[in-house]
């Protein structure tokens, strides 16, 4: 329950935690409600900080300049850069045009604390506070007590808290070595690959986060754990990039990244904000931005509403949905770095594009403008021996599928009945799919019609190129044994009724993945692989077609999920993969072709004529 103060008494607000969220919330609330009493309680001594630099994108800086102009002015005077650099296996690739600002965490907190004190907030350092006890004394309790929040743990059931740990171990370190870009470094060791995230933040020090992806070798994992506290060892591992400077640590702690999500962030007069409410992986650099935004939006809600309960309800209703997209991006990025050892098997340029596009749908023209040499090198990797400059980029590169060579990687599906003449012919279509009986470069058939189609006369024209037959098998059963069994039964039916595939026919298997509701993981992807393996062993799967299903591909998150599915299939089976029916533009798919996640992109006829994907 929320408290109602006695008539005439000013309201009192307590903030637990003097991090970015708690300090900005306190300052903004005091500015919005000057007559209120605002206290901040921080269990650590004044001036004690963990970590080194804090990084903001240029977009985040514009947001902060709006919500806290004096802080925005401070950021504008800090270290800036606009490039991302990837260093792996002796190669370096750089992409410009990103835009970052960084400063030391100590300086940021000192600025926020000074602003809070100047606004009339009372700061209490070295004082541990309990939300339950404070809620009886204060009208509002703001729990900004970090990712390990005791408040959240105490209220976990009521808040619908979902927490987990990433698989990689990491530590925040520093170095006097200079970096002029957001730098991702990958080094091989006797105990598996290790990763570093380095960037400048001023004061003569650069942030250097060392990350150890999980290894399946227990002995290697044990040896790495033994070496965790040996800064000299990690300095040696990354010596090539440190210019003779050692790594340093303020408080050397290794941990697994804590993933935190809440269904609700309010219980009575207690509101949970910042990392206590939602964490974002450090590889996307948005956690501090979100913490500052939390403080701002909470203060706005308390300013607009006289009734505290109404203000907190508005904050919860508006704020929680708005942070989910960044959390999703952070989790995708976290998974990418956890799987870095597998990604390193790619050719250097393709690996770099794969990293840069790990959680986004970038437009090909922008990627080309930011890193022309990298795009050219990655295009050569995709083209193999057939490279030739093409104005339409990677979409115009030929693709070999079984015995069929598609002249381009953009496929048009007219299976919805769209007249071919109604489709603008302004794209380099490598193949047009149509219902059976309609002339086209390929056909889409249901599983029960596959045997008839393969054995039919339409597939036996010796003077025509081999047709592409896409068999639509719908949603894959979640059980691998059932999925494999259904595929084996289809293979047997084709063999029994048609004596096998007609000469020259190339079969692609379409599976609906948007309905699975999430990225590729666990039993769902194993079931899909079981389906595709069974058909491939029977010669009935030379391309995997992952489909959005009816209305399933409009959400950008669904496209990004499908790209993870495609990556898993391509890596496990080594066959080309196509995405179909997703509402992203072909020029957003092209960077993922360069990255090697997918090989082709299929658009629906109706969507194409309506101006969609």
Short mmCIF file of N, CA, C and O in Angstrom, two decimals, residues 163-238:
data_model
loop_
_atom_site.label_atom_id
_atom_site.label_comp_id
_atom_site.label_asym_id
_atom_site.label_seq_id
_atom_site.Cartn_x
_atom_site.Cartn_y
_atom_site.Cartn_z
N UNK A 163 15.53 -13.89 -13.71
CA UNK A 163 16.97 -13.62 -13.72
C UNK A 163 17.73 -14.84 -14.20
O UNK A 163 17.25 -15.97 -14.10
N UNK A 164 18.88 -14.60 -14.75
CA UNK A 164 19.73 -15.69 -15.21
C UNK A 164 21.15 -15.19 -15.35
O UNK A 164 21.44 -14.01 -15.14
N UNK A 165 22.04 -16.09 -15.70
CA UNK A 165 23.45 -15.74 -15.85
C UNK A 165 23.93 -16.12 -17.24
O UNK A 165 23.59 -17.18 -17.76
N UNK A 166 24.71 -15.21 -17.84
CA UNK A 166 25.34 -15.55 -19.10
C UNK A 166 26.36 -16.66 -18.93
O UNK A 166 26.78 -16.97 -17.82
N UNK A 167 26.79 -17.24 -20.03
CA UNK A 167 27.71 -18.39 -19.96
C UNK A 167 29.17 -17.97 -19.91
O UNK A 167 30.02 -18.74 -19.51
N UNK A 168 29.47 -16.74 -20.36
CA UNK A 168 30.86 -16.27 -20.35
C UNK A 168 31.22 -15.68 -19.00
O UNK A 168 30.38 -15.10 -18.31
N UNK A 169 32.49 -15.78 -18.64
CA UNK A 169 33.03 -15.08 -17.48
C UNK A 169 33.64 -13.77 -17.97
O UNK A 169 34.21 -13.71 -19.06
N UNK A 170 33.53 -12.70 -17.18
CA UNK A 170 34.11 -11.43 -17.61
C UNK A 170 34.61 -10.65 -16.41
O UNK A 170 34.19 -10.87 -15.26
N UNK A 171 35.51 -9.69 -16.69
CA UNK A 171 36.05 -8.81 -15.66
C UNK A 171 36.31 -7.44 -16.27
O UNK A 171 36.78 -7.34 -17.41
N UNK A 172 35.98 -6.37 -15.49
CA UNK A 172 36.25 -5.00 -15.92
C UNK A 172 37.68 -4.63 -15.52
O UNK A 172 38.00 -4.54 -14.34
N UNK A 173 38.52 -4.42 -16.53
CA UNK A 173 39.90 -4.05 -16.29
C UNK A 173 40.19 -2.72 -16.97
O UNK A 173 39.35 -2.17 -17.69
N UNK A 174 41.40 -2.20 -16.73
CA UNK A 174 41.83 -0.97 -17.37
C UNK A 174 43.25 -1.11 -17.86
O UNK A 174 43.96 -2.06 -17.52
N UNK A 175 43.68 -0.15 -18.66
CA UNK A 175 45.05 -0.14 -19.15
C UNK A 175 45.40 1.27 -19.60
O UNK A 175 44.54 2.04 -20.01
N UNK A 176 46.69 1.58 -19.55
CA UNK A 176 47.17 2.86 -20.08
C UNK A 176 47.36 2.81 -21.59
O UNK A 176 47.65 3.84 -22.21
N UNK A 177 47.17 1.64 -22.19
CA UNK A 177 47.25 1.54 -23.66
C UNK A 177 46.13 2.38 -24.27
O UNK A 177 45.02 2.45 -23.74
N UNK A 178 46.44 3.00 -25.41
CA UNK A 178 45.47 3.89 -26.04
C UNK A 178 44.69 3.18 -27.14
O UNK A 178 45.26 2.43 -27.93
N UNK A 179 43.39 3.43 -27.17
CA UNK A 179 42.53 2.94 -28.24
C UNK A 179 41.81 4.14 -28.84
O UNK A 179 41.44 5.07 -28.12
N UNK A 180 41.60 4.10 -30.15
CA UNK A 180 40.89 5.20 -30.80
C UNK A 180 39.59 4.74 -31.42
O UNK A 180 39.04 5.39 -32.31
N UNK A 181 39.08 3.60 -30.96
CA UNK A 181 37.84 3.04 -31.49
C UNK A 181 37.26 2.08 -30.46
O UNK A 181 37.96 1.67 -29.52
N UNK A 182 35.98 1.75 -30.62
CA UNK A 182 35.42 0.63 -29.88
C UNK A 182 36.05 -0.62 -30.49
O UNK A 182 35.79 -0.96 -31.64
N UNK A 183 36.91 -1.26 -29.72
CA UNK A 183 37.78 -2.30 -30.27
C UNK A 183 37.43 -3.66 -29.69
O UNK A 183 37.42 -3.85 -28.47
N UNK A 184 37.15 -4.60 -30.57
CA UNK A 184 36.86 -5.98 -30.18
C UNK A 184 38.05 -6.84 -30.59
O UNK A 184 38.42 -6.90 -31.76
N UNK A 185 38.66 -7.49 -29.60
CA UNK A 185 39.89 -8.25 -29.82
C UNK A 185 39.63 -9.73 -29.51
O UNK A 185 39.04 -10.06 -28.47
N UNK A 186 40.09 -10.59 -30.38
CA UNK A 186 39.93 -12.04 -30.20
C UNK A 186 41.31 -12.68 -30.27
O UNK A 186 42.02 -12.52 -31.26
N UNK A 187 41.66 -13.39 -29.21
CA UNK A 187 42.94 -14.07 -29.15
C UNK A 187 42.73 -15.54 -28.83
O UNK A 187 41.85 -15.90 -28.05
N UNK A 188 43.58 -16.37 -29.43
CA UNK A 188 43.55 -17.81 -29.15
C UNK A 188 44.52 -18.12 -28.01
O UNK A 188 45.63 -17.56 -27.96
N UNK A 189 44.11 -18.98 -27.10
CA UNK A 189 44.99 -19.44 -26.04
C UNK A 189 44.95 -20.96 -25.99
O UNK A 189 44.13 -21.60 -26.66
N UNK A 190 45.82 -21.52 -25.17
CA UNK A 190 45.83 -22.98 -25.03
C UNK A 190 44.54 -23.50 -24.44
O UNK A 190 44.24 -24.70 -24.54
N UNK A 191 43.75 -22.62 -23.82
CA UNK A 191 42.51 -23.04 -23.16
C UNK A 191 41.27 -22.49 -23.85
O UNK A 191 40.19 -22.43 -23.27
N UNK A 192 41.42 -22.11 -25.12
CA UNK A 192 40.29 -21.62 -25.90
C UNK A 192 40.38 -20.13 -26.18
O UNK A 192 41.18 -19.42 -25.57
N UNK A 193 39.55 -19.64 -27.11
CA UNK A 193 39.57 -18.22 -27.47
C UNK A 193 39.12 -17.34 -26.31
O UNK A 193 38.28 -17.73 -25.49
N UNK A 194 39.69 -16.14 -26.24
CA UNK A 194 39.27 -15.13 -25.27
C UNK A 194 39.02 -13.84 -26.03
O UNK A 194 39.55 -13.61 -27.12
N UNK A 195 38.20 -12.97 -25.43
CA UNK A 195 37.75 -11.76 -26.09
C UNK A 195 38.05 -10.57 -25.19
O UNK A 195 38.01 -10.68 -23.96
N UNK A 196 38.34 -9.41 -25.80
CA UNK A 196 38.46 -8.17 -25.05
C UNK A 196 37.66 -7.09 -25.74
O UNK A 196 37.58 -7.04 -26.97
N UNK A 197 37.03 -6.23 -24.92
CA UNK A 197 36.30 -5.07 -25.41
C UNK A 197 37.07 -3.85 -24.89
O UNK A 197 37.07 -3.58 -23.68
N UNK A 198 37.73 -3.12 -25.77
CA UNK A 198 38.54 -1.99 -25.33
C UNK A 198 38.05 -0.68 -25.91
O UNK A 198 37.65 -0.63 -27.07
N UNK A 199 38.10 0.39 -25.10
CA UNK A 199 37.73 1.72 -25.61
C UNK A 199 38.31 2.79 -24.69
O UNK A 199 38.53 2.55 -23.50
N UNK A 200 38.60 3.97 -25.23
CA UNK A 200 39.15 5.05 -24.41
C UNK A 200 38.07 5.70 -23.56
O UNK A 200 36.90 5.72 -23.95
N UNK A 201 38.44 6.22 -22.39
CA UNK A 201 37.46 6.99 -21.62
C UNK A 201 38.09 8.19 -20.92
O UNK A 201 37.46 8.81 -20.05
N UNK A 202 39.31 8.56 -21.29
CA UNK A 202 39.93 9.75 -20.72
C UNK A 202 40.75 9.43 -19.49
O UNK A 202 40.89 8.27 -19.06
N UNK A 203 41.32 10.45 -18.88
CA UNK A 203 42.15 10.31 -17.68
C UNK A 203 43.36 9.42 -17.92
O UNK A 203 43.92 8.83 -16.99
N UNK A 204 43.77 9.26 -19.19
CA UNK A 204 44.93 8.45 -19.50
C UNK A 204 44.72 6.96 -19.36
O UNK A 204 45.68 6.18 -19.33
N UNK A 205 43.46 6.52 -19.26
CA UNK A 205 43.15 5.10 -19.06
C UNK A 205 42.10 4.67 -20.07
O UNK A 205 41.21 5.43 -20.42
N UNK A 206 42.21 3.45 -20.55
CA UNK A 206 41.20 2.85 -21.41
C UNK A 206 40.52 1.71 -20.66
O UNK A 206 41.15 1.00 -19.87
N UNK A 207 39.24 1.55 -20.90
CA UNK A 207 38.52 0.39 -20.38
C UNK A 207 38.90 -0.84 -21.19
O UNK A 207 39.05 -0.78 -22.41
N UNK A 208 39.06 -1.98 -20.51
CA UNK A 208 39.46 -3.21 -21.17
C UNK A 208 38.71 -4.36 -20.49
O UNK A 208 39.15 -4.87 -19.45
N UNK A 209 37.57 -4.74 -21.04
CA UNK A 209 36.77 -5.84 -20.48
C UNK A 209 37.26 -7.14 -21.09
O UNK A 209 37.25 -7.30 -22.32
N UNK A 210 37.68 -8.07 -20.26
CA UNK A 210 38.12 -9.38 -20.74
C UNK A 210 36.98 -10.38 -20.54
O UNK A 210 36.39 -10.46 -19.46
N UNK A 211 36.68 -11.11 -21.60
CA UNK A 211 35.56 -12.06 -21.58
C UNK A 211 36.06 -13.44 -21.97
O UNK A 211 36.80 -13.59 -22.95
N UNK A 212 35.64 -14.43 -21.22
CA UNK A 212 36.06 -15.81 -21.46
C UNK A 212 34.84 -16.63 -21.85
O UNK A 212 34.04 -17.04 -20.99
N UNK A 213 34.63 -16.88 -23.16
CA UNK A 213 33.50 -17.73 -23.56
C UNK A 213 33.61 -19.11 -22.93
O UNK A 213 34.71 -19.63 -22.73
N UNK A 214 32.46 -19.67 -22.61
CA UNK A 214 32.43 -20.99 -21.98
C UNK A 214 33.08 -22.03 -22.89
O UNK A 214 33.00 -21.95 -24.12
N UNK A 215 33.75 -22.97 -22.28
CA UNK A 215 34.37 -24.05 -23.03
C UNK A 215 33.76 -25.38 -22.58
O UNK A 215 33.40 -25.55 -21.42
N UNK A 216 33.66 -26.29 -23.53
CA UNK A 216 33.13 -27.61 -23.19
C UNK A 216 34.16 -28.53 -22.58
O UNK A 216 33.84 -29.68 -22.21
N UNK A 217 35.39 -28.07 -22.44
CA UNK A 217 36.47 -28.88 -21.89
C UNK A 217 36.63 -28.55 -20.41
O UNK A 217 37.10 -27.47 -20.05
N UNK A 218 36.24 -29.46 -19.51
CA UNK A 218 36.32 -29.16 -18.07
C UNK A 218 37.73 -28.82 -17.61
O UNK A 218 37.91 -27.95 -16.76
N UNK A 219 38.73 -29.47 -18.17
CA UNK A 219 40.11 -29.20 -17.76
C UNK A 219 40.51 -27.79 -18.17
O UNK A 219 41.16 -27.06 -17.39
N UNK A 220 40.15 -27.38 -19.37
CA UNK A 220 40.47 -26.03 -19.83
C UNK A 220 39.74 -24.99 -18.99
O UNK A 220 40.31 -23.95 -18.63
N UNK A 221 38.48 -25.27 -18.65
CA UNK A 221 37.71 -24.34 -17.83
C UNK A 221 38.34 -24.19 -16.45
O UNK A 221 38.43 -23.08 -15.91
N UNK A 222 38.79 -25.30 -15.88
CA UNK A 222 39.41 -25.25 -14.56
C UNK A 222 40.72 -24.46 -14.59
O UNK A 222 41.02 -23.68 -13.69
N UNK A 223 41.49 -24.64 -15.66
CA UNK A 223 42.76 -23.92 -15.76
C UNK A 223 42.52 -22.43 -15.95
O UNK A 223 43.23 -21.60 -15.38
N UNK A 224 41.52 -22.07 -16.74
CA UNK A 224 41.22 -20.65 -16.93
C UNK A 224 40.75 -20.02 -15.62
O UNK A 224 41.10 -18.89 -15.30
N UNK A 225 39.97 -20.77 -14.86
CA UNK A 225 39.51 -20.25 -13.56
C UNK A 225 40.70 -20.03 -12.63
O UNK A 225 40.75 -19.04 -11.89
N UNK A 226 41.67 -20.91 -12.71
CA UNK A 226 42.87 -20.76 -11.87
C UNK A 226 43.64 -19.49 -12.26
O UNK A 226 44.24 -18.83 -11.40
N UNK A 227 43.59 -19.14 -13.54
CA UNK A 227 44.34 -18.00 -14.04
C UNK A 227 43.59 -16.67 -13.94
O UNK A 227 44.16 -15.62 -14.24
N UNK A 228 42.34 -16.71 -13.50
CA UNK A 228 41.54 -15.49 -13.52
C UNK A 228 42.18 -14.34 -12.75
O UNK A 228 42.12 -13.19 -13.17
N UNK A 229 42.78 -14.62 -11.62
CA UNK A 229 43.33 -13.55 -10.78
C UNK A 229 44.74 -13.12 -11.18
O UNK A 229 45.31 -12.22 -10.57
N UNK A 230 45.27 -13.72 -12.23
CA UNK A 230 46.64 -13.44 -12.67
C UNK A 230 46.62 -12.38 -13.77
O UNK A 230 46.53 -12.69 -14.96
N UNK A 231 46.69 -11.10 -13.38
CA UNK A 231 46.66 -10.03 -14.37
C UNK A 231 47.84 -10.10 -15.32
O UNK A 231 47.73 -9.71 -16.49
N UNK A 232 48.97 -10.59 -14.83
CA UNK A 232 50.13 -10.74 -15.70
C UNK A 232 49.85 -11.69 -16.85
O UNK A 232 50.29 -11.45 -17.99
N UNK A 233 49.12 -12.76 -16.58
CA UNK A 233 48.77 -13.71 -17.63
C UNK A 233 47.93 -13.04 -18.71
O UNK A 233 48.22 -13.19 -19.91
N UNK A 234 46.90 -12.29 -18.30
CA UNK A 234 46.01 -11.67 -19.29
C UNK A 234 46.73 -10.55 -20.01
O UNK A 234 46.46 -10.29 -21.20
N UNK A 235 47.66 -9.88 -19.35
CA UNK A 235 48.48 -8.88 -20.04
C UNK A 235 49.31 -9.54 -21.13
O UNK A 235 49.48 -8.97 -22.22
N UNK A 236 49.83 -10.73 -20.86
CA UNK A 236 50.60 -11.45 -21.87
C UNK A 236 49.71 -11.90 -23.03
O UNK A 236 50.12 -11.82 -24.20
N UNK A 237 48.51 -12.37 -22.73
CA UNK A 237 47.59 -12.83 -23.78
C UNK A 237 47.31 -11.71 -24.78
O UNK A 237 47.28 -11.92 -26.00
N UNK A 238 47.11 -10.50 -24.26
CA UNK A 238 46.74 -9.37 -25.12
C UNK A 238 47.90 -8.41 -25.37
O UNK A 238 47.69 -7.26 -25.75
#
